[in-house]
Coordinates of C-alpha atoms (C1' of nucleotides) in Angstrom, one line a residue:
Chain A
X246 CA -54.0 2.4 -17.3
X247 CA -55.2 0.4 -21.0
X248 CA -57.6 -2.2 -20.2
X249 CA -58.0 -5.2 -22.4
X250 CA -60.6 -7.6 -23.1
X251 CA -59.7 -10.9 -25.1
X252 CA -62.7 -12.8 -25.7
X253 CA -61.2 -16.5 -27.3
X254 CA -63.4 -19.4 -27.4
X255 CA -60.0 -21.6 -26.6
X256 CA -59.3 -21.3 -23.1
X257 CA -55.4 -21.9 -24.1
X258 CA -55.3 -18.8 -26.0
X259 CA -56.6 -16.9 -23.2
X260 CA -54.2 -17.7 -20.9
X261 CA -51.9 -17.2 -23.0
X262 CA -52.6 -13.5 -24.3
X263 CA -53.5 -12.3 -21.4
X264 CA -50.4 -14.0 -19.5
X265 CA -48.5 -11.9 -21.5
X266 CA -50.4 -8.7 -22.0
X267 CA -50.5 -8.8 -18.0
X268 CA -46.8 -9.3 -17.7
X269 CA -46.3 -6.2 -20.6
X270 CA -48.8 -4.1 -17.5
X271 CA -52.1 -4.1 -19.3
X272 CA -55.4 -4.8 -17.3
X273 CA -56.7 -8.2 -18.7
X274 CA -60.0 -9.3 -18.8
X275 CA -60.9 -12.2 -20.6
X276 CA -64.3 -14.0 -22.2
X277 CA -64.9 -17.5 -23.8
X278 CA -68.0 -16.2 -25.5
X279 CA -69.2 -13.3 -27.5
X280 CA -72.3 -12.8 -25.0
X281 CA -69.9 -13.1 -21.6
X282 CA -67.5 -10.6 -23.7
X283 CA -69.7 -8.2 -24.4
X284 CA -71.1 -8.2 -20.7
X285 CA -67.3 -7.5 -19.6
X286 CA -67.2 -4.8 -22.0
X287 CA -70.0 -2.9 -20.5
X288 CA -68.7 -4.0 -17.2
X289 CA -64.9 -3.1 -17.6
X290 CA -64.8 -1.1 -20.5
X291 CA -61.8 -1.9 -22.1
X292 CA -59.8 0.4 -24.2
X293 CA -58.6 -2.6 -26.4
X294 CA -60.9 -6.0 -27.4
X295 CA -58.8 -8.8 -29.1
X296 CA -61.4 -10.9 -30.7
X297 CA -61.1 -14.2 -32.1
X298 CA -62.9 -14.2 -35.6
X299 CA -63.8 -17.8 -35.2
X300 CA -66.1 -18.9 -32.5
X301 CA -69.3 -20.8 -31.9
X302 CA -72.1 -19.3 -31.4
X303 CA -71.8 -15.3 -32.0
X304 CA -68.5 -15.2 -34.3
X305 CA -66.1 -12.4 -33.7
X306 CA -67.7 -10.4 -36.9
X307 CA -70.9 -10.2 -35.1
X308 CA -69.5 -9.7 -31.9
X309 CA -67.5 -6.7 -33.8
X310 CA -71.0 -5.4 -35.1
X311 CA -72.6 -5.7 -31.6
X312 CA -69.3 -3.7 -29.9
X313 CA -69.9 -0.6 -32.9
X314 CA -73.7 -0.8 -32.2
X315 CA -72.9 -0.3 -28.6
X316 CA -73.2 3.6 -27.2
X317 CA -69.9 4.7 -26.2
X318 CA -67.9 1.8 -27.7
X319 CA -67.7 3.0 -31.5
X320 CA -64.3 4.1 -31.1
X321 CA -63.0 1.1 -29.2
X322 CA -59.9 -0.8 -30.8
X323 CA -60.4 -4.3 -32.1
X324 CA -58.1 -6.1 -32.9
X325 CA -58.6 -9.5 -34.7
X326 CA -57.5 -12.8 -34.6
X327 CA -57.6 -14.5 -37.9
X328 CA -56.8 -17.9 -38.9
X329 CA -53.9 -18.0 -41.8
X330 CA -55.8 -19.4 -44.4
X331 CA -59.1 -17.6 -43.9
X332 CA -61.3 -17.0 -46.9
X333 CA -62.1 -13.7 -47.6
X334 CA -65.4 -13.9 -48.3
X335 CA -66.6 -15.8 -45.5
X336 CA -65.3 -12.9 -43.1
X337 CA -67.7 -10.7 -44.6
X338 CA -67.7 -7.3 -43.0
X339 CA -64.3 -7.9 -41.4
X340 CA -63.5 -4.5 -42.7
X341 CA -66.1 -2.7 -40.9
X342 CA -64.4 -2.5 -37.4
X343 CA -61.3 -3.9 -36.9
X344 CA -57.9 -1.8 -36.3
X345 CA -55.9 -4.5 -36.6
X346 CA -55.0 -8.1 -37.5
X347 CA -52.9 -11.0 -35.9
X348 CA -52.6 -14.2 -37.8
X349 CA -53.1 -17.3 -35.5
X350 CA -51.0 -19.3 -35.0
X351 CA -50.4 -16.2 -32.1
X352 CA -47.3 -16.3 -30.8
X353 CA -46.8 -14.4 -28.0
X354 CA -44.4 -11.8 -28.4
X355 CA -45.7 -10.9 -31.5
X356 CA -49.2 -10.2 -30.5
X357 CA -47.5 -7.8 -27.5
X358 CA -45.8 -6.1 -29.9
X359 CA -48.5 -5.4 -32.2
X360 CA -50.7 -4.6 -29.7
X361 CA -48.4 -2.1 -28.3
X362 CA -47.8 -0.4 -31.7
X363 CA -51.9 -0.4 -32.3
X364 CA -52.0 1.6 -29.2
X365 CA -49.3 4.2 -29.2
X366 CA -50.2 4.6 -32.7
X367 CA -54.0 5.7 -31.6
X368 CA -52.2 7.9 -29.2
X369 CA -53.9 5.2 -26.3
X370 CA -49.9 4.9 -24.9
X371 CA -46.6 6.6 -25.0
X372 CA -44.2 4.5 -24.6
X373 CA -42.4 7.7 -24.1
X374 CA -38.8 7.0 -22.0
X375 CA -39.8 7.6 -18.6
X376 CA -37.0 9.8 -16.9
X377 CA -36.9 9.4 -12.9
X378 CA -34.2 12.0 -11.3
X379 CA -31.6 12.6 -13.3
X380 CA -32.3 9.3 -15.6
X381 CA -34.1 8.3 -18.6
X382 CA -35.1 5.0 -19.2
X383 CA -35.6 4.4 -22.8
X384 CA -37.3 1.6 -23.5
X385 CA -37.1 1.5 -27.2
X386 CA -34.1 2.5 -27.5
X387 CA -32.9 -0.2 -24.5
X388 CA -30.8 2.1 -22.6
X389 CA -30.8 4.3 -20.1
X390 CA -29.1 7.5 -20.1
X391 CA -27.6 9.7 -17.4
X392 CA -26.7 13.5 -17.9
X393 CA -26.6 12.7 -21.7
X394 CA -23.9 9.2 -21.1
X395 CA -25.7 5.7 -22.7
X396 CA -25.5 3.1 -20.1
X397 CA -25.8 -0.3 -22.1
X398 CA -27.6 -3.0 -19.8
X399 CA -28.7 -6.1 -20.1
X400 CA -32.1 -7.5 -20.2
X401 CA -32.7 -8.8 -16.7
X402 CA -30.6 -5.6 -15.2
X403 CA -32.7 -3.2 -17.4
X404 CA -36.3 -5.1 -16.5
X405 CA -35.4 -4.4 -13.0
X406 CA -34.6 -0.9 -12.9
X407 CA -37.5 -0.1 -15.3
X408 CA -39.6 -1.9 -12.8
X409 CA -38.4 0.1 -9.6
X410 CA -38.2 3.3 -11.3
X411 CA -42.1 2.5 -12.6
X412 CA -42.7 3.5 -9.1
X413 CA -40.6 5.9 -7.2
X414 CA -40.3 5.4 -3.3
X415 CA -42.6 2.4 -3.5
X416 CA -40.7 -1.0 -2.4
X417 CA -41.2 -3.9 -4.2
X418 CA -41.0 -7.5 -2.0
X419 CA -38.3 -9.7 -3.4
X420 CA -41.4 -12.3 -4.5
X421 CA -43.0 -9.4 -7.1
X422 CA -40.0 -8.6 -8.4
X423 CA -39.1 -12.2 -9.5
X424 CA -42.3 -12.3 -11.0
X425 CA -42.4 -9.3 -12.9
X426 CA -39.1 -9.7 -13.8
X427 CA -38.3 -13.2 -13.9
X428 CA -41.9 -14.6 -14.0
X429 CA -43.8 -16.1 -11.9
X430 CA -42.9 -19.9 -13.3
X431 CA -38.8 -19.6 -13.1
X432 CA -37.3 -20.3 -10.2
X433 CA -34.0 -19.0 -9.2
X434 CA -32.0 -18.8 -6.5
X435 CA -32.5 -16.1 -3.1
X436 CA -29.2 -14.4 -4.1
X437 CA -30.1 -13.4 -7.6
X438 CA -32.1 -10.4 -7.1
X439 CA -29.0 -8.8 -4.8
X440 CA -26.6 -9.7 -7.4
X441 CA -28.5 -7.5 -10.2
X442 CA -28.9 -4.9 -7.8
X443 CA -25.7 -4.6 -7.4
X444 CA -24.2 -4.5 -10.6
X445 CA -27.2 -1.6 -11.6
X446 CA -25.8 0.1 -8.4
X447 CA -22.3 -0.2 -10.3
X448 CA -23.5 0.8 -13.4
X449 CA -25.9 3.7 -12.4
X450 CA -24.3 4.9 -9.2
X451 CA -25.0 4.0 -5.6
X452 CA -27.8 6.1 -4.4
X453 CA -30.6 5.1 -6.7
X454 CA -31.5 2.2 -5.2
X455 CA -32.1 1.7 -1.5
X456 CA -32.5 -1.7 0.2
X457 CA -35.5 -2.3 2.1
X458 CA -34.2 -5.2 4.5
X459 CA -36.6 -7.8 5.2
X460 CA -38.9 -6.6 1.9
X461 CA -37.3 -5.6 -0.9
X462 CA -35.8 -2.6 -3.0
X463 CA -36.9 0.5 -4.2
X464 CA -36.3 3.5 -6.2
X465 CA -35.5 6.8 -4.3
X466 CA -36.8 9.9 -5.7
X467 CA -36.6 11.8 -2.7
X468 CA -33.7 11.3 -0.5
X469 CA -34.5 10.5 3.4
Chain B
X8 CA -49.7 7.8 -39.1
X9 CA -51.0 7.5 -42.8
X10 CA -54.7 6.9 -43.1
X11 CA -56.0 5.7 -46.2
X12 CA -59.6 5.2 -47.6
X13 CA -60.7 2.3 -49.5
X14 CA -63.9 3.3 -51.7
X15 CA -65.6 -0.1 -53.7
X16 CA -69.1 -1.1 -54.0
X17 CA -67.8 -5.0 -54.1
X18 CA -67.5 -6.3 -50.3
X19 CA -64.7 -8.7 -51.0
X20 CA -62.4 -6.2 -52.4
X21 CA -63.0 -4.1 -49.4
X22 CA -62.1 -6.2 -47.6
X23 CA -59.2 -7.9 -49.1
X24 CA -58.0 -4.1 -49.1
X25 CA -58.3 -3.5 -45.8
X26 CA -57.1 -6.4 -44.5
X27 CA -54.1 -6.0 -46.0
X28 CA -53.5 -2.3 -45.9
X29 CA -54.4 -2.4 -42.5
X30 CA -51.7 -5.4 -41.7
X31 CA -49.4 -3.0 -42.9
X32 CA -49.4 -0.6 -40.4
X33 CA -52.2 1.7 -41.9
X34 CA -55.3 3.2 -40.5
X35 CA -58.0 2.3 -42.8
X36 CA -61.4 3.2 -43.4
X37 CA -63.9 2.2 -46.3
X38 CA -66.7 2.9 -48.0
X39 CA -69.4 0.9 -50.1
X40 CA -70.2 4.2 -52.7
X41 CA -69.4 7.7 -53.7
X42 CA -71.6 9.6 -51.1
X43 CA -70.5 7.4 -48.0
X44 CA -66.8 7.4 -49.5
X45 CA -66.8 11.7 -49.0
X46 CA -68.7 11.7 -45.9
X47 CA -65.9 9.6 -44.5
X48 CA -63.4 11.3 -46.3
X49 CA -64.5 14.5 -44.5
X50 CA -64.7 12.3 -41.2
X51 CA -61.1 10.6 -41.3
X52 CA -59.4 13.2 -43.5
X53 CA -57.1 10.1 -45.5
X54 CA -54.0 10.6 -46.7
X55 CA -55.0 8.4 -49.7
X56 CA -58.1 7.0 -51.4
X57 CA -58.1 4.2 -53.1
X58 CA -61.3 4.5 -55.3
X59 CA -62.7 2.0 -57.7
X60 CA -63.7 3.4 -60.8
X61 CA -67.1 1.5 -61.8
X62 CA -69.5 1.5 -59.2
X63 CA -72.9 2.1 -59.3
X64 CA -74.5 5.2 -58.8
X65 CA -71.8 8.0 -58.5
X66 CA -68.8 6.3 -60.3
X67 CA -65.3 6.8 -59.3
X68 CA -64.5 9.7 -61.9
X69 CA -67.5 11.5 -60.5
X70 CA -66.4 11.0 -57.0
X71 CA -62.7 11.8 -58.3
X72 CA -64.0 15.5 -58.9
X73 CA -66.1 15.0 -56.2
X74 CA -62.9 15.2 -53.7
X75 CA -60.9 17.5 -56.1
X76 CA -63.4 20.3 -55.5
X77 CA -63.6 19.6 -51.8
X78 CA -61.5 22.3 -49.6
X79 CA -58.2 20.9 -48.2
X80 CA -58.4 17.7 -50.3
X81 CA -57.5 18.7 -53.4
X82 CA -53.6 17.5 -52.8
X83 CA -55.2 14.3 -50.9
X84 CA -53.6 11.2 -52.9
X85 CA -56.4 8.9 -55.1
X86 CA -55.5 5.8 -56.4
X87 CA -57.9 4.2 -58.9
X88 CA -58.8 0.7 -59.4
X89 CA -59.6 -0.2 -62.6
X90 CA -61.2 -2.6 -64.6
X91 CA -58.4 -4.6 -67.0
X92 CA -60.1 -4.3 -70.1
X93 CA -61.8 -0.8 -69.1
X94 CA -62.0 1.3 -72.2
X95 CA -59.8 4.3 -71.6
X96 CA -62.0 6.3 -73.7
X97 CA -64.5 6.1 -71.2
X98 CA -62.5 7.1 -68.3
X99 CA -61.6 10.3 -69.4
X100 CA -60.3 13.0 -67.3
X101 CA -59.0 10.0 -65.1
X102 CA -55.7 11.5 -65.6
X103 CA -57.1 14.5 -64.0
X104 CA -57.4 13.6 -60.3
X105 CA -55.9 10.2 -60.1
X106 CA -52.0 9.9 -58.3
X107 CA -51.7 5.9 -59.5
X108 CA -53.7 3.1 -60.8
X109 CA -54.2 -0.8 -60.2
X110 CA -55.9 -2.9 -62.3
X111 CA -58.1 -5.5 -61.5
X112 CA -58.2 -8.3 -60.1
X113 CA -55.9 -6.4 -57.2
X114 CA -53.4 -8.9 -56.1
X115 CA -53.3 -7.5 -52.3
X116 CA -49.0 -7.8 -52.6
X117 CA -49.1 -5.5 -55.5
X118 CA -51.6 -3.0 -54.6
X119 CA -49.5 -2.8 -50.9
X120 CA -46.3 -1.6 -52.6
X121 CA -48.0 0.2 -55.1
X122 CA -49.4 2.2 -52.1
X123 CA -46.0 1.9 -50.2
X124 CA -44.4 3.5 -53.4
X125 CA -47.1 6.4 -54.1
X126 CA -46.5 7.2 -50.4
X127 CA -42.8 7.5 -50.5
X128 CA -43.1 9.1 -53.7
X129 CA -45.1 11.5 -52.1
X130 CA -43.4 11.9 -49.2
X131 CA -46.3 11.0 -47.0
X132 CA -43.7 8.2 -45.3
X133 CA -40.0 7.4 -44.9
X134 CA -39.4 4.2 -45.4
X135 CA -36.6 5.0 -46.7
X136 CA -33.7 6.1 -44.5
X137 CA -32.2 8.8 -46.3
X138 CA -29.3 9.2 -45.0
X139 CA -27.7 8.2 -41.3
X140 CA -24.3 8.8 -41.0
X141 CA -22.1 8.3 -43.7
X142 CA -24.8 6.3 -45.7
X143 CA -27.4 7.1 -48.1
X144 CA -30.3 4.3 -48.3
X145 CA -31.4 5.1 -51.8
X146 CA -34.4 2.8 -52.2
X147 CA -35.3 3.8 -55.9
X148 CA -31.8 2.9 -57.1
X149 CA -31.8 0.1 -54.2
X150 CA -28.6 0.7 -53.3
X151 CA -26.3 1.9 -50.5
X152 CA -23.6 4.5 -50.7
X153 CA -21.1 5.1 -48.4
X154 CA -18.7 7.9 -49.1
X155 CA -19.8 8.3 -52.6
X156 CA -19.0 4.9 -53.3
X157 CA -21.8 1.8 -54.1
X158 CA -22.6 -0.7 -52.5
X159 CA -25.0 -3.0 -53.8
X160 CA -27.0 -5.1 -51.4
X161 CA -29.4 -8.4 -52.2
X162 CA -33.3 -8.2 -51.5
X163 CA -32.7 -9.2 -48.1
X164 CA -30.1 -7.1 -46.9
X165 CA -31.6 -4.1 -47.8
X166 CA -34.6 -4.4 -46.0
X167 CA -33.1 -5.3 -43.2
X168 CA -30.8 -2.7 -43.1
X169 CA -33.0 0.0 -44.8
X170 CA -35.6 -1.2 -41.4
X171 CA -32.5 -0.9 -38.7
X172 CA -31.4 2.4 -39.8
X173 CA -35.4 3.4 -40.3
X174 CA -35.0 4.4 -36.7
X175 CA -31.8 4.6 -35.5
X176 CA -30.8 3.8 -32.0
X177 CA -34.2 2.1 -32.0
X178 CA -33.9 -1.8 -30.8
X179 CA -36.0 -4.0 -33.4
X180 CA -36.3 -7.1 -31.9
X181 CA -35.9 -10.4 -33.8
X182 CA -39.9 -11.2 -33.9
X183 CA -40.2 -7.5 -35.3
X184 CA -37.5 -8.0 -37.7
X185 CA -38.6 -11.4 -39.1
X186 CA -42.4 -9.6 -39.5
X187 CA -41.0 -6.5 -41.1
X188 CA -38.1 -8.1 -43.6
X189 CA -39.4 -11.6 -43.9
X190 CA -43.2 -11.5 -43.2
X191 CA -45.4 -12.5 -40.4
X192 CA -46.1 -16.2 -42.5
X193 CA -42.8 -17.0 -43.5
X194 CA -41.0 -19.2 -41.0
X195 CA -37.2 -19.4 -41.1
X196 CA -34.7 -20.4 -38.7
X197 CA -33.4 -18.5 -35.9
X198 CA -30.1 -18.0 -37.6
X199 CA -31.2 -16.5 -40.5
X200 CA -31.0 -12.8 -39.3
X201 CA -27.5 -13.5 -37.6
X202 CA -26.0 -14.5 -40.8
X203 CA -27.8 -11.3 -42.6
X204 CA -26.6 -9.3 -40.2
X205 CA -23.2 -10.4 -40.9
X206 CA -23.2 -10.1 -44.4
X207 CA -24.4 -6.8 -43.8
X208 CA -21.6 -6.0 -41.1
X209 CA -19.0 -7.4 -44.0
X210 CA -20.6 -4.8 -46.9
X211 CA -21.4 -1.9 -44.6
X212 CA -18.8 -2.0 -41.6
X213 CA -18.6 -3.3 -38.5
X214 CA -19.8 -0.5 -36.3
X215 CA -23.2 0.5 -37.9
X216 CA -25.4 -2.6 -36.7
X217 CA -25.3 -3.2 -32.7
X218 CA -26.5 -6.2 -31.2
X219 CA -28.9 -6.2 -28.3
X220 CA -28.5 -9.3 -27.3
X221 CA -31.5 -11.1 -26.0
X222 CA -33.4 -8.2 -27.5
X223 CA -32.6 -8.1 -31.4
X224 CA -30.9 -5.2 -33.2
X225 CA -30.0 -1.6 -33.8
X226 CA -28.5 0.8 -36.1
X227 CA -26.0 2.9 -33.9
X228 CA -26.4 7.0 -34.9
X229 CA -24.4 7.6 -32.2
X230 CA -21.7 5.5 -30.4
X231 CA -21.3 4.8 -26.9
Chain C
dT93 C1' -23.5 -7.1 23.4
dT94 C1' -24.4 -11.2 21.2
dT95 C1' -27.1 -13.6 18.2
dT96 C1' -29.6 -14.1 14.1
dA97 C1' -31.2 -13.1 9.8
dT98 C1' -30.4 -10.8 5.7
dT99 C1' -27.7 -8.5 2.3
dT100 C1' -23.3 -7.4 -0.1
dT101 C1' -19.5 -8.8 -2.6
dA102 C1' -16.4 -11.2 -5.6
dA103 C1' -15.4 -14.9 -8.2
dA104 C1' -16.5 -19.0 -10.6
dA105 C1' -19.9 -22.0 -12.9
dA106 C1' -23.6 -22.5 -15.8
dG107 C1' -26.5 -21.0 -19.3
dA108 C1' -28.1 -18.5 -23.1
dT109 C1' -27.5 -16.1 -27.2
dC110 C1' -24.7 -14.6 -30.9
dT111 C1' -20.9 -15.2 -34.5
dT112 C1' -18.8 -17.5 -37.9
dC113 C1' -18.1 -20.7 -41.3
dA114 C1' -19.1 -23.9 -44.7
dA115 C1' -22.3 -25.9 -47.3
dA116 C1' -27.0 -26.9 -49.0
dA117 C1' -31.2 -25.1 -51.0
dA118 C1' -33.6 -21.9 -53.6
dA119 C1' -34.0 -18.3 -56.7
dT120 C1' -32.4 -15.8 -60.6
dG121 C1' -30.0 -14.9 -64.8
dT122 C1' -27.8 -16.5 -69.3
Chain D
dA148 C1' -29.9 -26.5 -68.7
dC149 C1' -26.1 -24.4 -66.6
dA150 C1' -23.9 -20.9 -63.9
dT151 C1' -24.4 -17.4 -60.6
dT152 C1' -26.3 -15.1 -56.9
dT153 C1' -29.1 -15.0 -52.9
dT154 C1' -31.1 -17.2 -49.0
dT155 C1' -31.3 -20.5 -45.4
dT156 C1' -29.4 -24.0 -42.4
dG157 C1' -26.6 -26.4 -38.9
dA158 C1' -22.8 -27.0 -36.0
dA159 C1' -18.8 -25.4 -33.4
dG160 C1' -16.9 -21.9 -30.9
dA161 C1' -16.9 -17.3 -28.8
dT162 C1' -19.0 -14.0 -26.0
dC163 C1' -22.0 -12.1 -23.0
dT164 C1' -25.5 -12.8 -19.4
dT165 C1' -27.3 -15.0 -15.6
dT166 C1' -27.1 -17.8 -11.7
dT167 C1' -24.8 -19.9 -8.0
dT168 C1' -21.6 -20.3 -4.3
dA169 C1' -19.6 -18.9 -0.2
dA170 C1' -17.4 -15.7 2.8
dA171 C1' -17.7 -11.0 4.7
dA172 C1' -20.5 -7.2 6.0
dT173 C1' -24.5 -5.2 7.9
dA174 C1' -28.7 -4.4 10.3
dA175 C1' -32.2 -5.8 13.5
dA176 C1' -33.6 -8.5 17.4
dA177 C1' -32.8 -10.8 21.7

DNA sequence: TTTTATTTTAAAAAGATCTTCAAAAAATGT
DNA sequence: ACATTTTTTGAAGATCTTTTTAAAATAAAA
């Protein structure tokens, strides 16, 4: 499991990154301060810190000097968050400890993406296809495959089977899966849910996923 | 993963360098002088040093030779900065040790594909596609050919197709695309890429370019 | 068994996202 | 400055995806 720690003086931002860093699976922690953010450092120890260059008080380059100075956090990513017009020269030692750069304005999908190529390229993730049974469920490559056929599907189908097959034999309630799928602020009808599972069930066969009446679905690994 | 070292007594240039080397997908580490530049060269083996040729104390010819006698880095790529009105006299046996020059003042744009071109030259990355199917992606000629014949693509095109087919089967989505082709500060509409595509569908052939829709593109190696 | 709640199914409606075209804007070349 | 090429935009239409609807089927509970 990756952990990350934004630390953002702009509560906004925050929410925002770790909204999405949470929905992508990451464990979020967040700070408004370089002093809180470094306490949730030692507290949480994140794999990943997104730090916002510009804050009051400590700024993110000292807060990036006090995480290197810090036993056992040397080799922690950092990844900044730089305004698009910053001066170089005021960001003075910006090259010290930083993995990685996102331009503010954030927006969110690239930040997730970014932050996901930072990691699996430090070897912190593989994104590797997962392969359940006799699937694989290829994330990058957006399909899923089955003794070798591509099986195209689309986005909300594809969310929902990665997310049951993220967890073999474990049932997911109806109420998680529209939030990890859908999110927790759309709302959509009761009868959605059953109609993607149905066309996955035509699309991937019958017997992968089993209804849990009353709860939810699940993936079977093991027949029963 | 490329990693490349940035050697420069001047902090500014560091970290100009840095910021945009790193930006581009590079691991990056620096150095403020010759003797810190070979401990961390013998730390972070680099694929490439970018090493500024005055600097106090050992200078960058001396740290040149430095690296060239060093087991296992003699093949290691160096690229030296140097001075616009530097006396070439002076630099002698610069020609020795050196894989490419910049000259000051670095424009960041320049020295990035600089390094992008030394790398491909050198085969240390693939930007280019080589060949997937029926097509050749000849970047140096910038120009694709499909059965022999040529088909010559605007700026555009080509890196967008020459990013598709960088990883084929591999869904780019649009915010990945428009970072990659178009850069993370240019803003352009949501259409743009549609209407690329098509032109590039048009040149190329329908079948090469898949849409994933909600998702962004691919280039299809294999059909399904 | 009968009732009740829940899920399945199929088809239709609504929605979202792409494609295409034409034309404007920007860049480049002569 | 003019012509040409490249890039970007906007709008209409097509296509694919998602959601809803409602009836039929199913499982659990009374």
């Amino acid at each position: 499991m990756v952990t990350i720690l934004v630390i953002d003086d702009e509560e906004d931002i925050r929410e925002l990154l770790c909204y999405n860093l949470k929905k992508e699976g990451y464990d979020v922690y967040s700070a408004e301060n370089g002093e809180k953010g470094l306490a949730s450092m030692l507290a949480n120890k994140p794999d990943l810190i997104i730090l916002d260059v510009m804050m009051p008080g400590m700024d993110g380059i000292e807060v990036c000097e006090a995480i290197r100075r810090t036993d056992g956090f040397q080799k922690t990513l950092i990844c900044f968050l730089t305004a698009r017009n910053e001066d170089y020269s005021q960001i003075a030692g910006l090259d010290a400890g930083a993995d990685d750069y996102v331009a503010k304005p954030v927006k969110p999908k690239v930040l997730v993406s970014r932050i996901n190529a930072l990691l699996r390229r430090k070897g912190m993730i593989s994104l590797e296809s997962g392969h359940v049974k006799d699937l694989v469920i290829n994330r990058e490559k957006y399909v899923v495959e089955k003794n070798g056929a591509v099986i195209h599907l689309p986005r909300k189908e594809f969310e929902l089977l990665a997310l049951l097959a993220s967890k073999p034999d474990y049932v997911f309630e109806r109420d998680t899966i529209l939030d990890k799928v859908w999110g927790s602020d759309i709302v959509v009808g009761d009868r959605t849910i059953d109609v993607h599972v149905r066309k996955l069930r035509e699309k991937i066969g019958e017997h992968y996923i089993k209804t849990v009446k009353g709860i939810g679905y699940k993936f079977v690994e093991v027949q029963n």
